[in-house]
Amino acid sequence: MTSDLNIVALVSIGQHPKSGRARRAEQDARAVELGMRLAGDNVQVLHAGDAAEETLRQYAGMGLKSLRVLQQSPQADAVVALGDYLAEHRADVVLTGVRAESGESSGMAPYLLAEKLGWPLVTRIADIVSIENGEAQILQALPRGQRRAIQVRLPFVASVDMAAQVARQSAFGPGRRAELESLPWVETPDSERAQFKEAPARKRPKRLKKVKATTAAERFKAATAKSQGTGGRIIKDQPPTEQAQAIFDLLLEEGVLR
Amino acid sequence: MILDWLLPVLISAALVLALAGAIKRVNLWRAGQPDSVNLIAGLMAMPRRYLVDLHHVVERDKYMSNTHVATAGGFVLSMLLIVLVHLFGLESRWLAWALLASSVLMFTGAVFVFRRRLNPPSRLSKGPWMRLPKSLLMFSASFFILTLPAAGILPEDFGGWVLALILLVGVAWGLSELVFGMTWGGPMKHAFAGALHLAFHRRPERFNGGRSTGLKPVDLQARVLGVEKPTDFKWNQLLGFDACVQCGKCEAMCPAFAAGQPLNPKKLIQDMVIGLAGGSDAKFAGSPYPGVELGHAVGGPGQTITEGLVNPDTLWSCTTCRACVEECPMMIEHVDAIVDMRRFLTMEKGNTPNKGAEVLENLIATDNPNGFDPGGRMNWAADQNLPLMSDVKEADVLFWVSDGAFDMRSQRILRAFVKVLKAAGVDFAVLGDEERDSGDVARRLGDDATFQSLAKRNIAVLNKYRFKRIVTTDPHAFHVLKNEYGDLGGHYEVLHHTTFINELVQLGRLQLDTFKGGTVTYHDPCYLGRYNGEYDSPRDLLKALGIELAEMERSGFRSRCCGGGGGAPITDIPGEHRIADMRMEDARAVGAELVAVGCQQCTAMLEGVVEPRPQIKDIAELVSEALIEGAPAARAAVAEEVLS
C-alpha cells in the first residue's frame, strides 16, 4: 500500500500454552503479518533479546530478509532498549502484540513505548485500512466481533489484537536464510523484575454445569448453547442496603461466603 | 532398383537422426541435479530388470504382456537384422529368413496392439498413440516384403516402380516412428528412455523382488529446499518421467482421480515431461485432471512448476497411497516427485493448504498434530498400568503408541492391543511422554525439517533403551520407523501389530474363540500393504478367528486407499466424491457387514462414512474380543522361548 512508510513490528519470544515451548508469539506474528501486508518485506522486524535465539527464525520464515536484534541479556529491560532505538530511528508505525506470552506478560510494553516516544497509542487493532496524507484509518477490535473505526496521525504505536488477520505460515527455508542482524545495545537492568519469583500457575477450580438431560439431543443443546446470562438481576434504583444484600446473597449462593 | 541404394541411405539417416535426438534428450535429463548412480552396474543389470522385474508388472495384464513381448521382441530383432541385411548388405539367406521371421513376429504383435486400439479404454492416451499400431504394422510389413528377395523367395526386381514407391513410403514412415521417433519424443520414446530409466533407476532396491518405499531425506542446507523447477529434480527422475508409456494404469488406480479431485498421475508425469522439455499441454491426448481444462499448462526447465504448469491443488490431492507406483509398468516414482514438489511449497513458500500450516505448527510446538499437551500422552492408559521404558529401561517389545493416544476412537484399538499383549504375557513397555509424533504427516506434507527434527529426537530416546523390537498399531509410524529412520541413524526391527499378534497365535500364546458375526472383508492399509508388503499376517489372523474373508475387488496390492494418507484429510482438496465413500462402496459390493482394518487412520476415515454402513473394527479389537482369557496353558509355557 505505502512502501515508503517505515513500519516497525516488535516481536517477542512466545510460549506455547500446552507445551511451554518457545514459539513465535501469536499476536506478535499478527503484527508482522499486518506490517507485511502494509509494506511487503520492507517491514522492519525488531526484537530486543538474544540474536542466537532460534525461535526468531519462525518470524523470519514468514518471508523476511532480515530481522534486527538489539542484543540484550535476559535481565535487561527490553522496553528501555526498544524505546531508545525507536527514538533514534524514524518510524511511522510501531506494531506490537497486546501482551507477551512469556516474561512479565503485563501488556505494558505498548503503553510505556508510546509514553516514552510521546506518540498516540491505539490498542487492540484488527486492521489498518489505509494510510494516506500522514493519517491512518484503523479498525479497532471490540468484543463480539465489533469494530470501531479510528483515525490517527502518524507516527503512532498500535497493539495488534487476536482479531487481526492470522499470521501466514512460517517456511523453514527463508527462515533459515534470513539474516539476524545483531546490534549491540546499552542494557538497563530491570530492577522490578529482578524481584519477581516465577511459579507455575495453579489451576483454578471450575464450576461444573449441572445438566439435567435425559436425551442426547438435550445434552447436545446443553453443550453447545450459548450462555444467555439467565438468572442475573439488574439492581439500579433500590437503596444501597438492598443492593448490598443482593450481592451478599449471591456470594452465599455461589459458596464464596460460608 | 531404386531401393538398392536408397534403403541404406534411409536407414543410416534414421540412425544418425536417432543419435542426434538421443544426445539432445540426454542433455535435457542432464539439466537435473546429480544423483549417485552406478552407471556401469546399472547398464549391466538393465536387461534383467527389463526382462524379469518389469515383465512381472506387465504380466498382470496377460494380453498386453504377450502383445508387448511379440511386438518389442520382434522389433529389436528385426532392427538388428535390418542393419545387417539392408545396411551392411550381408548376403546370407539365414539372416534374411531370420528377418522374415522376426518381422512376422512383430506384425503379429502389432495386430494385437491394433485391436486394443480399436476401442481403447479411457485410461489410454489417444493422439499419436493411435498412430503407433499402424506404424508398427507398416514397418514390419514393409521390411517383410523388402526382405523376400534377399531370402530368395521373390526375384530381385519384383513389383517394379509402384511397389518400390509404396515400400519406400512404408519404410520411411516406419523408420521415422520407430527409430528416430524414439529419441525425438514420439510414442516410441518410452523404449529409449525406459531402458535407461531401468538402468539408472533411483531406487535400484526395487529390482530382484526388493522393496524401497521410504522417502529420501532433504539436505536442509541446500540452496533451494524441494523441487521448484524441473531442473531441481535429480537427473534420473527426469529420465524416469520420459519413460512413461501413457498406459494410464496409474490413472485407473488413483483414488484422487476417481474421486474427481484435480489429480491424474499420468497427466502429472506428462506435465513433468513438458517441464523438462518446455511447451504446453495442448497436445496431451489423455484424461485431464478432473475439472481442469487442457491447454493452459505451460512450463519449461527453468520455470517454477507451480506457477503455470501444475496447480498446487493437484499435488495436495495425492494420498501417497502408492497405487500408481505399484501399477506402473515402467516403475516410475510418482509419489517421490509429488512430495518433492510439496517440499518446495511448504519449506520455501510456506503454502500448505487448509489445516496444513496449523498441523505443522502444532507438530513443531507440541510434537503432535493437534496441539495437545505433550504431557498428556499417557492419559488414555491411566487405568492400564503400563510399564514405562524410563522405569524398566529394557523390554522385549517396545509398544509404539503413536498419536492415536490422543484420539478416543484410536484409544479403543490401543486398549484392545494392550489386552492382547497382557493375555499373551508379552514383556513390553511404552515410551510414555517421551514418545513424539513419528513425523509421518510432517514429511508427507513436505516439511522434512520438522520430520527430521522429530525423527532425530525419537531416535535419541529410542537409543536410550534396550528392546528387541518395536511393535505399533499405526502403519504410518510403522513405515516411518522401519524405512525412513534409517537415513537418520535409527535402525530397528519394527513390526505391525497384526504381524506380531499373528506370531503370538502361531506360537500358541493366545487362545482365540471363533468370530461370530456376518460377512467380513479386510481393507489393506496402504502403508502396511504396498509400502511394506504385509498382506498375509492380517489375513492369517482373521483366518485364525475362523473368518472366511469376502475379498473386495481391490484388495492386496491393488487395495484402494481410504483417503487418509499423505496428509490428504488435512489439506482437504475438494472433489466430487469422498475417497472413503468409494472404499465403503467396495465393501458393500461384497456384502460385508464388518470391515476389518489394521490402521487407526483407515478406521477414522471409514467410520466417517454415513450410516447405514458396515461396522469398522481393527484386527486388534477383533482379536481382543475373541480372546479366551485365563487359558493358563497358553500363558505359562511361553515366558522364555519367545521373541528372540
mmCIF file with all atom_site columns, C-alpha atoms in Angstrom, chain A residues 16 18-19 21 23-24 26 58 168-174 176-177, chain B residues 220 222-223 225 346-348 350-352 361 364-367 373 449:
data_model
loop_
_atom_site.group_PDB
_atom_site.id
_atom_site.type_symbol
_atom_site.label_atom_id
_atom_site.label_alt_id
_atom_site.label_comp_id
_atom_site.label_asym_id
_atom_site.label_entity_id
_atom_site.label_seq_id
_atom_site.pdbx_PDB_ins_code
_atom_site.Cartn_x
_atom_site.Cartn_y
_atom_site.Cartn_z
_atom_site.occupancy
_atom_site.B_iso_or_equiv
_atom_site.pdbx_formal_charge
_atom_site.auth_seq_id
_atom_site.auth_comp_id
_atom_site.auth_asym_id
_atom_site.auth_atom_id
_atom_site.pdbx_PDB_model_num
ATOM 1  C CA . HIS A 1 16  ? 3.050  -22.479 23.696 1.00 0.00 ? 16  HIS A CA 1
ATOM 2  C CA . LYS A 1 18  ? 0.344  -26.545 26.354 1.00 0.00 ? 18  LYS A CA 1
ATOM 3  C CA . SER A 1 19  ? 3.965  -27.483 25.896 1.00 0.00 ? 19  SER A CA 1
ATOM 4  C CA . ARG A 1 21  ? 7.920  -24.444 24.289 1.00 0.00 ? 21  ARG A CA 1
ATOM 5  C CA . ARG A 1 23  ? 7.461  -20.249 19.555 1.00 0.00 ? 23  ARG A CA 1
ATOM 6  C CA . ARG A 1 24  ? 6.571  -17.170 17.553 1.00 0.00 ? 24  ARG A CA 1
ATOM 7  C CA . GLU A 1 26  ? 0.578  -15.321 18.111 1.00 0.00 ? 26  GLU A CA 1
ATOM 8  C CA . GLN A 1 58  ? 9.960  -18.622 12.872 1.00 0.00 ? 58  GLN A CA 1
ATOM 9  C CA . ARG A 1 168 ? 0.957  -16.534 7.395  1.00 0.00 ? 168 ARG A CA 1
ATOM 10 C CA . GLN A 1 169 ? 2.704  -19.909 7.579  1.00 0.00 ? 169 GLN A CA 1
ATOM 11 C CA . SER A 1 170 ? 6.332  -19.800 8.530  1.00 0.00 ? 170 SER A CA 1
ATOM 12 C CA . ALA A 1 171 ? 8.525  -21.592 5.998  1.00 0.00 ? 171 ALA A CA 1
ATOM 13 C CA . PHE A 1 172 ? 11.728 -23.295 7.036  1.00 0.00 ? 172 PHE A CA 1
ATOM 14 C CA . GLY A 1 173 ? 13.889 -22.301 4.050  1.00 0.00 ? 173 GLY A CA 1
ATOM 15 C CA . PRO A 1 174 ? 13.506 -18.495 4.164  1.00 0.00 ? 174 PRO A CA 1
ATOM 16 C CA . ARG A 1 176 ? 16.979 -20.396 7.822  1.00 0.00 ? 176 ARG A CA 1
ATOM 17 C CA . ARG A 1 177 ? 18.405 -17.987 5.245  1.00 0.00 ? 177 ARG A CA 1
ATOM 18 C CA . LEU B 2 220 ? 18.402 -28.944 4.691  1.00 0.00 ? 220 LEU B CA 1
ATOM 19 C CA . ALA B 2 222 ? 20.617 -26.996 0.045  1.00 0.00 ? 222 ALA B CA 1
ATOM 20 C CA . ARG B 2 223 ? 20.182 -23.806 -1.995 1.00 0.00 ? 223 ARG B CA 1
ATOM 21 C CA . LEU B 2 225 ? 14.520 -26.988 -0.456 1.00 0.00 ? 225 LEU B CA 1
ATOM 22 C CA . THR B 2 346 ? 5.885  -25.990 2.346  1.00 0.00 ? 346 THR B CA 1
ATOM 23 C CA . MET B 2 347 ? 9.508  -25.283 3.169  1.00 0.00 ? 347 MET B CA 1
ATOM 24 C CA . GLU B 2 348 ? 10.147 -22.446 0.735  1.00 0.00 ? 348 GLU B CA 1
ATOM 25 C CA . GLY B 2 350 ? 5.036  -21.560 3.371  1.00 0.00 ? 350 GLY B CA 1
ATOM 26 C CA . ASN B 2 351 ? 1.964  -22.548 1.411  1.00 0.00 ? 351 ASN B CA 1
ATOM 27 C CA . THR B 2 352 ? 0.485  -25.734 2.834  1.00 0.00 ? 352 THR B CA 1
ATOM 28 C CA . GLU B 2 361 ? 2.917  -25.543 13.742 1.00 0.00 ? 361 GLU B CA 1
ATOM 29 C CA . ILE B 2 364 ? 6.761  -28.085 15.986 1.00 0.00 ? 364 ILE B CA 1
ATOM 30 C CA . ALA B 2 365 ? 5.374  -26.748 19.248 1.00 0.00 ? 365 ALA B CA 1
ATOM 31 C CA . THR B 2 366 ? 3.836  -29.849 20.835 1.00 0.00 ? 366 THR B CA 1
ATOM 32 C CA . ASP B 2 367 ? 5.130  -32.888 18.908 1.00 0.00 ? 367 ASP B CA 1
ATOM 33 C CA . ASP B 2 373 ? -0.440 -31.179 25.857 1.00 0.00 ? 373 ASP B CA 1
ATOM 34 C CA . ALA B 2 449 ? 12.773 -30.146 8.513  1.00 0.00 ? 449 ALA B CA 1
#
